[in-house]
JSON list of C-alpha atoms in Angstrom, two decimals:
[
{"chain": "A", "resi": 1, "resn": "UNK", "atom": "CA", "xyz": [-37.35, 55.03, 20.27]},
{"chain": "A", "resi": 2, "resn": "UNK", "atom": "CA", "xyz": [-34.67, 53.74, 22.59]},
{"chain": "A", "resi": 3, "resn": "UNK", "atom": "CA", "xyz": [-31.60, 51.54, 21.69]},
{"chain": "A", "resi": 4, "resn": "UNK", "atom": "CA", "xyz": [-30.81, 48.45, 23.70]},
{"chain": "A", "resi": 5, "resn": "UNK", "atom": "CA", "xyz": [-27.09, 48.36, 24.11]},
{"chain": "A", "resi": 6, "resn": "UNK", "atom": "CA", "xyz": [-27.09, 45.95, 26.97]},
{"chain": "A", "resi": 7, "resn": "UNK", "atom": "CA", "xyz": [-25.38, 48.37, 29.39]},
{"chain": "A", "resi": 8, "resn": "UNK", "atom": "CA", "xyz": [-28.75, 48.29, 31.56]},
{"chain": "A", "resi": 9, "resn": "UNK", "atom": "CA", "xyz": [-27.92, 44.49, 32.07]},
{"chain": "A", "resi": 10, "resn": "UNK", "atom": "CA", "xyz": [-24.13, 44.81, 32.67]},
{"chain": "A", "resi": 11, "resn": "UNK", "atom": "CA", "xyz": [-22.85, 45.23, 29.38]},
{"chain": "A", "resi": 12, "resn": "UNK", "atom": "CA", "xyz": [-23.17, 43.91, 25.79]},
{"chain": "A", "resi": 13, "resn": "UNK", "atom": "CA", "xyz": [-24.22, 40.14, 25.52]},
{"chain": "A", "resi": 14, "resn": "UNK", "atom": "CA", "xyz": [-20.89, 39.43, 23.72]},
{"chain": "A", "resi": 15, "resn": "UNK", "atom": "CA", "xyz": [-18.85, 40.57, 26.87]},
{"chain": "A", "resi": 16, "resn": "UNK", "atom": "CA", "xyz": [-20.82, 38.45, 29.28]},
{"chain": "A", "resi": 17, "resn": "UNK", "atom": "CA", "xyz": [-18.77, 35.39, 29.47]},
{"chain": "A", "resi": 18, "resn": "UNK", "atom": "CA", "xyz": [-15.85, 33.58, 28.03]},
{"chain": "A", "resi": 19, "resn": "UNK", "atom": "CA", "xyz": [-15.59, 31.44, 24.88]},
{"chain": "A", "resi": 20, "resn": "UNK", "atom": "CA", "xyz": [-12.89, 28.66, 24.87]},
{"chain": "A", "resi": 21, "resn": "UNK", "atom": "CA", "xyz": [-12.04, 26.92, 21.64]},
{"chain": "A", "resi": 22, "resn": "UNK", "atom": "CA", "xyz": [-10.53, 23.42, 21.97]},
{"chain": "A", "resi": 23, "resn": "UNK", "atom": "CA", "xyz": [-7.45, 22.43, 20.13]},
{"chain": "A", "resi": 24, "resn": "UNK", "atom": "CA", "xyz": [-9.25, 19.73, 18.07]},
{"chain": "A", "resi": 25, "resn": "UNK", "atom": "CA", "xyz": [-11.48, 22.68, 16.55]},
{"chain": "A", "resi": 26, "resn": "UNK", "atom": "CA", "xyz": [-8.35, 24.58, 15.19]},
{"chain": "A", "resi": 27, "resn": "UNK", "atom": "CA", "xyz": [-6.73, 21.13, 14.27]},
{"chain": "A", "resi": 28, "resn": "UNK", "atom": "CA", "xyz": [-9.83, 20.48, 12.16]},
{"chain": "A", "resi": 29, "resn": "UNK", "atom": "CA", "xyz": [-10.16, 23.81, 10.59]},
{"chain": "A", "resi": 30, "resn": "UNK", "atom": "CA", "xyz": [-6.38, 23.81, 9.60]},
{"chain": "A", "resi": 31, "resn": "UNK", "atom": "CA", "xyz": [-6.50, 20.26, 8.30]},
{"chain": "A", "resi": 32, "resn": "UNK", "atom": "CA", "xyz": [-9.45, 20.73, 6.14]},
{"chain": "A", "resi": 33, "resn": "UNK", "atom": "CA", "xyz": [-8.39, 23.93, 4.55]},
{"chain": "A", "resi": 34, "resn": "UNK", "atom": "CA", "xyz": [-4.62, 22.53, 3.98]},
{"chain": "A", "resi": 35, "resn": "UNK", "atom": "CA", "xyz": [-6.05, 19.61, 2.06]},
{"chain": "A", "resi": 36, "resn": "UNK", "atom": "CA", "xyz": [-7.85, 21.83, -0.20]},
{"chain": "A", "resi": 37, "resn": "UNK", "atom": "CA", "xyz": [-4.69, 23.59, -1.55]},
{"chain": "A", "resi": 38, "resn": "UNK", "atom": "CA", "xyz": [-3.80, 22.44, -5.00]},
{"chain": "A", "resi": 39, "resn": "UNK", "atom": "CA", "xyz": [-0.51, 20.37, -4.84]},
{"chain": "A", "resi": 40, "resn": "UNK", "atom": "CA", "xyz": [-1.15, 18.85, -1.53]},
{"chain": "A", "resi": 41, "resn": "UNK", "atom": "CA", "xyz": [-1.49, 15.31, -1.77]},
{"chain": "A", "resi": 42, "resn": "UNK", "atom": "CA", "xyz": [-2.25, 14.20, 1.97]},
{"chain": "A", "resi": 43, "resn": "UNK", "atom": "CA", "xyz": [-1.26, 15.18, 5.38]},
{"chain": "A", "resi": 44, "resn": "UNK", "atom": "CA", "xyz": [0.65, 13.26, 7.92]},
{"chain": "A", "resi": 45, "resn": "UNK", "atom": "CA", "xyz": [3.72, 11.06, 7.45]},
{"chain": "A", "resi": 46, "resn": "UNK", "atom": "CA", "xyz": [3.69, 7.74, 5.64]},
{"chain": "A", "resi": 47, "resn": "UNK", "atom": "CA", "xyz": [3.36, 5.89, 8.76]},
{"chain": "A", "resi": 48, "resn": "UNK", "atom": "CA", "xyz": [0.42, 8.16, 10.10]},
{"chain": "A", "resi": 49, "resn": "UNK", "atom": "CA", "xyz": [-1.42, 7.57, 6.88]},
{"chain": "A", "resi": 50, "resn": "UNK", "atom": "CA", "xyz": [-0.65, 3.74, 6.76]},
{"chain": "A", "resi": 51, "resn": "UNK", "atom": "CA", "xyz": [-2.28, 3.49, 10.39]},
{"chain": "A", "resi": 52, "resn": "UNK", "atom": "CA", "xyz": [-5.07, 5.76, 9.51]},
{"chain": "A", "resi": 53, "resn": "UNK", "atom": "CA", "xyz": [-5.93, 3.55, 6.46]},
{"chain": "A", "resi": 54, "resn": "UNK", "atom": "CA", "xyz": [-6.05, 0.52, 8.63]},
{"chain": "A", "resi": 55, "resn": "UNK", "atom": "CA", "xyz": [-8.05, 2.19, 11.23]},
{"chain": "A", "resi": 56, "resn": "UNK", "atom": "CA", "xyz": [-10.51, 3.28, 8.71]},
{"chain": "A", "resi": 57, "resn": "UNK", "atom": "CA", "xyz": [-11.22, -0.31, 7.77]},
{"chain": "A", "resi": 58, "resn": "UNK", "atom": "CA", "xyz": [-12.02, -1.34, 11.32]},
{"chain": "A", "resi": 59, "resn": "UNK", "atom": "CA", "xyz": [-15.83, -1.37, 11.83]},
{"chain": "A", "resi": 60, "resn": "UNK", "atom": "CA", "xyz": [-16.77, 1.16, 14.60]},
{"chain": "A", "resi": 61, "resn": "UNK", "atom": "CA", "xyz": [-13.39, 2.84, 14.53]},
{"chain": "A", "resi": 62, "resn": "UNK", "atom": "CA", "xyz": [-14.30, 6.08, 12.93]},
{"chain": "A", "resi": 63, "resn": "UNK", "atom": "CA", "xyz": [-15.60, 7.28, 9.85]},
{"chain": "A", "resi": 64, "resn": "UNK", "atom": "CA", "xyz": [-13.58, 8.52, 6.85]},
{"chain": "A", "resi": 65, "resn": "UNK", "atom": "CA", "xyz": [-10.19, 10.24, 6.84]},
{"chain": "A", "resi": 66, "resn": "UNK", "atom": "CA", "xyz": [-8.98, 11.89, 10.15]},
{"chain": "A", "resi": 67, "resn": "UNK", "atom": "CA", "xyz": [-9.21, 15.70, 9.70]},
{"chain": "A", "resi": 68, "resn": "UNK", "atom": "CA", "xyz": [-6.50, 16.07, 12.31]},
{"chain": "A", "resi": 69, "resn": "UNK", "atom": "CA", "xyz": [-3.99, 13.70, 10.85]},
{"chain": "A", "resi": 70, "resn": "UNK", "atom": "CA", "xyz": [-0.70, 15.57, 10.29]},
{"chain": "A", "resi": 71, "resn": "UNK", "atom": "CA", "xyz": [-1.84, 18.57, 12.22]},
{"chain": "A", "resi": 72, "resn": "UNK", "atom": "CA", "xyz": [-0.89, 19.73, 15.90]},
{"chain": "A", "resi": 73, "resn": "UNK", "atom": "CA", "xyz": [-1.72, 23.05, 17.42]},
{"chain": "A", "resi": 74, "resn": "UNK", "atom": "CA", "xyz": [-1.46, 24.90, 20.48]},
{"chain": "A", "resi": 75, "resn": "UNK", "atom": "CA", "xyz": [-4.40, 27.27, 21.13]},
{"chain": "A", "resi": 76, "resn": "UNK", "atom": "CA", "xyz": [-4.44, 30.05, 23.77]},
{"chain": "A", "resi": 77, "resn": "UNK", "atom": "CA", "xyz": [-7.05, 32.56, 24.56]},
{"chain": "A", "resi": 78, "resn": "UNK", "atom": "CA", "xyz": [-5.95, 34.83, 21.86]},
{"chain": "A", "resi": 79, "resn": "UNK", "atom": "CA", "xyz": [-3.46, 33.02, 19.66]},
{"chain": "A", "resi": 80, "resn": "UNK", "atom": "CA", "xyz": [-2.59, 29.91, 17.99]},
{"chain": "A", "resi": 81, "resn": "UNK", "atom": "CA", "xyz": [0.39, 28.03, 16.69]},
{"chain": "A", "resi": 82, "resn": "UNK", "atom": "CA", "xyz": [-0.08, 25.29, 14.13]},
{"chain": "A", "resi": 83, "resn": "UNK", "atom": "CA", "xyz": [2.38, 22.64, 12.85]},
{"chain": "A", "resi": 84, "resn": "UNK", "atom": "CA", "xyz": [1.55, 20.81, 9.64]},
{"chain": "A", "resi": 85, "resn": "UNK", "atom": "CA", "xyz": [3.06, 17.67, 8.02]},
{"chain": "A", "resi": 86, "resn": "UNK", "atom": "CA", "xyz": [2.23, 17.40, 4.32]},
{"chain": "A", "resi": 87, "resn": "UNK", "atom": "CA", "xyz": [2.93, 15.31, 1.29]},
{"chain": "A", "resi": 88, "resn": "UNK", "atom": "CA", "xyz": [2.95, 17.18, -2.10]},
{"chain": "A", "resi": 89, "resn": "UNK", "atom": "CA", "xyz": [2.36, 15.90, -5.73]},
{"chain": "A", "resi": 90, "resn": "UNK", "atom": "CA", "xyz": [5.25, 15.51, -7.79]},
{"chain": "A", "resi": 91, "resn": "UNK", "atom": "CA", "xyz": [6.04, 18.48, -10.03]},
{"chain": "A", "resi": 92, "resn": "UNK", "atom": "CA", "xyz": [4.61, 21.21, -8.07]},
{"chain": "A", "resi": 93, "resn": "UNK", "atom": "CA", "xyz": [6.67, 24.06, -6.48]},
{"chain": "A", "resi": 94, "resn": "UNK", "atom": "CA", "xyz": [7.10, 22.77, -2.95]},
{"chain": "A", "resi": 95, "resn": "UNK", "atom": "CA", "xyz": [7.65, 26.40, -1.62]},
{"chain": "A", "resi": 96, "resn": "UNK", "atom": "CA", "xyz": [4.57, 27.74, -3.51]},
{"chain": "A", "resi": 97, "resn": "UNK", "atom": "CA", "xyz": [2.33, 24.98, -2.00]},
{"chain": "A", "resi": 98, "resn": "UNK", "atom": "CA", "xyz": [3.84, 25.54, 1.38]},
{"chain": "A", "resi": 99, "resn": "UNK", "atom": "CA", "xyz": [3.09, 29.38, 0.97]},
{"chain": "A", "resi": 100, "resn": "UNK", "atom": "CA", "xyz": [-0.50, 28.82, -0.16]},
{"chain": "A", "resi": 101, "resn": "UNK", "atom": "CA", "xyz": [-1.07, 26.39, 2.69]},
{"chain": "A", "resi": 102, "resn": "UNK", "atom": "CA", "xyz": [0.24, 28.79, 5.13]},
{"chain": "A", "resi": 103, "resn": "UNK", "atom": "CA", "xyz": [-1.84, 31.61, 3.86]},
{"chain": "A", "resi": 104, "resn": "UNK", "atom": "CA", "xyz": [-5.02, 29.61, 3.78]},
{"chain": "A", "resi": 105, "resn": "UNK", "atom": "CA", "xyz": [-4.78, 28.19, 7.20]},
{"chain": "A", "resi": 106, "resn": "UNK", "atom": "CA", "xyz": [-3.92, 31.46, 8.70]},
{"chain": "A", "resi": 107, "resn": "UNK", "atom": "CA", "xyz": [-6.96, 33.16, 6.92]},
{"chain": "A", "resi": 108, "resn": "UNK", "atom": "CA", "xyz": [-9.27, 30.26, 7.72]},
{"chain": "A", "resi": 109, "resn": "UNK", "atom": "CA", "xyz": [-8.34, 29.97, 11.68]},
{"chain": "A", "resi": 110, "resn": "UNK", "atom": "CA", "xyz": [-8.40, 33.70, 12.35]},
{"chain": "A", "resi": 111, "resn": "UNK", "atom": "CA", "xyz": [-11.85, 33.97, 10.51]},
{"chain": "A", "resi": 112, "resn": "UNK", "atom": "CA", "xyz": [-13.43, 30.96, 12.08]},
{"chain": "A", "resi": 113, "resn": "UNK", "atom": "CA", "xyz": [-11.95, 30.73, 15.24]},
{"chain": "A", "resi": 114, "resn": "UNK", "atom": "CA", "xyz": [-11.09, 34.30, 16.02]},
{"chain": "A", "resi": 115, "resn": "UNK", "atom": "CA", "xyz": [-7.55, 33.39, 17.12]},
{"chain": "A", "resi": 116, "resn": "UNK", "atom": "CA", "xyz": [-4.43, 35.19, 15.89]},
{"chain": "A", "resi": 117, "resn": "UNK", "atom": "CA", "xyz": [-2.04, 32.65, 14.30]},
{"chain": "A", "resi": 118, "resn": "UNK", "atom": "CA", "xyz": [1.41, 33.55, 15.27]},
{"chain": "A", "resi": 119, "resn": "UNK", "atom": "CA", "xyz": [3.10, 30.85, 13.12]},
{"chain": "A", "resi": 120, "resn": "UNK", "atom": "CA", "xyz": [2.23, 27.92, 10.76]},
{"chain": "A", "resi": 121, "resn": "UNK", "atom": "CA", "xyz": [5.28, 25.56, 10.61]},
{"chain": "A", "resi": 122, "resn": "UNK", "atom": "CA", "xyz": [5.00, 23.14, 7.59]},
{"chain": "A", "resi": 123, "resn": "UNK", "atom": "CA", "xyz": [7.16, 20.00, 7.17]},
{"chain": "A", "resi": 124, "resn": "UNK", "atom": "CA", "xyz": [7.15, 18.49, 3.89]},
{"chain": "A", "resi": 125, "resn": "UNK", "atom": "CA", "xyz": [7.68, 14.76, 4.44]},
{"chain": "A", "resi": 126, "resn": "UNK", "atom": "CA", "xyz": [7.10, 13.23, 1.12]},
{"chain": "A", "resi": 127, "resn": "UNK", "atom": "CA", "xyz": [6.51, 13.61, -2.47]},
{"chain": "A", "resi": 128, "resn": "UNK", "atom": "CA", "xyz": [3.64, 11.48, -4.09]},
{"chain": "A", "resi": 129, "resn": "UNK", "atom": "CA", "xyz": [5.18, 10.27, -7.41]},
{"chain": "A", "resi": 130, "resn": "UNK", "atom": "CA", "xyz": [2.75, 9.75, -10.43]},
{"chain": "A", "resi": 131, "resn": "UNK", "atom": "CA", "xyz": [3.74, 5.89, -10.56]},
{"chain": "A", "resi": 132, "resn": "UNK", "atom": "CA", "xyz": [3.15, 5.11, -6.91]},
{"chain": "A", "resi": 133, "resn": "UNK", "atom": "CA", "xyz": [0.12, 3.39, -5.75]},
{"chain": "A", "resi": 134, "resn": "UNK", "atom": "CA", "xyz": [-2.44, 5.19, -3.75]},
{"chain": "A", "resi": 135, "resn": "UNK", "atom": "CA", "xyz": [-3.21, 4.35, -0.20]},
{"chain": "A", "resi": 136, "resn": "UNK", "atom": "CA", "xyz": [-5.77, 1.65, 0.22]},
{"chain": "A", "resi": 137, "resn": "UNK", "atom": "CA", "xyz": [-5.12, 0.18, -3.23]},
{"chain": "A", "resi": 138, "resn": "UNK", "atom": "CA", "xyz": [-4.56, -3.70, -3.00]},
{"chain": "A", "resi": 139, "resn": "UNK", "atom": "CA", "xyz": [-0.89, -4.63, -3.14]},
{"chain": "A", "resi": 140, "resn": "UNK", "atom": "CA", "xyz": [-1.81, -8.08, -4.27]},
{"chain": "A", "resi": 141, "resn": "UNK", "atom": "CA", "xyz": [0.25, -9.57, -6.99]},
{"chain": "A", "resi": 142, "resn": "UNK", "atom": "CA", "xyz": [-2.26, -12.29, -7.95]},
{"chain": "A", "resi": 143, "resn": "UNK", "atom": "CA", "xyz": [-5.93, -12.43, -8.05]}
]
């Protein structure tokens, strides 16, 4: 019985080429994981969320929420750096939420993209108060 190690053909199959991961891949991973953390209301600044809400209503302009809103990354061959802008729910510990977001993003990006995450910078730009209207709710006073 022989073992096929790939040495006969120039090495293991995994070493015969290069894998490039686009920034948007890491942005989507980070954005999706960050939104799943309890206490995170939304990603992005108020202006970015407002523009995204308008864009979502335009036919053919895209479907659903942008997974990359509030996320920017720099991805190299071995490492990634991530910046997130989040809005937290009122009443939660901002530092605990930021820590959980950082931990989840690092874990997911390193596992899924195979890049060492050197930093995750988080800017908390707002707090969602219980009595504030949600995005997309009508602001009409009369009907």
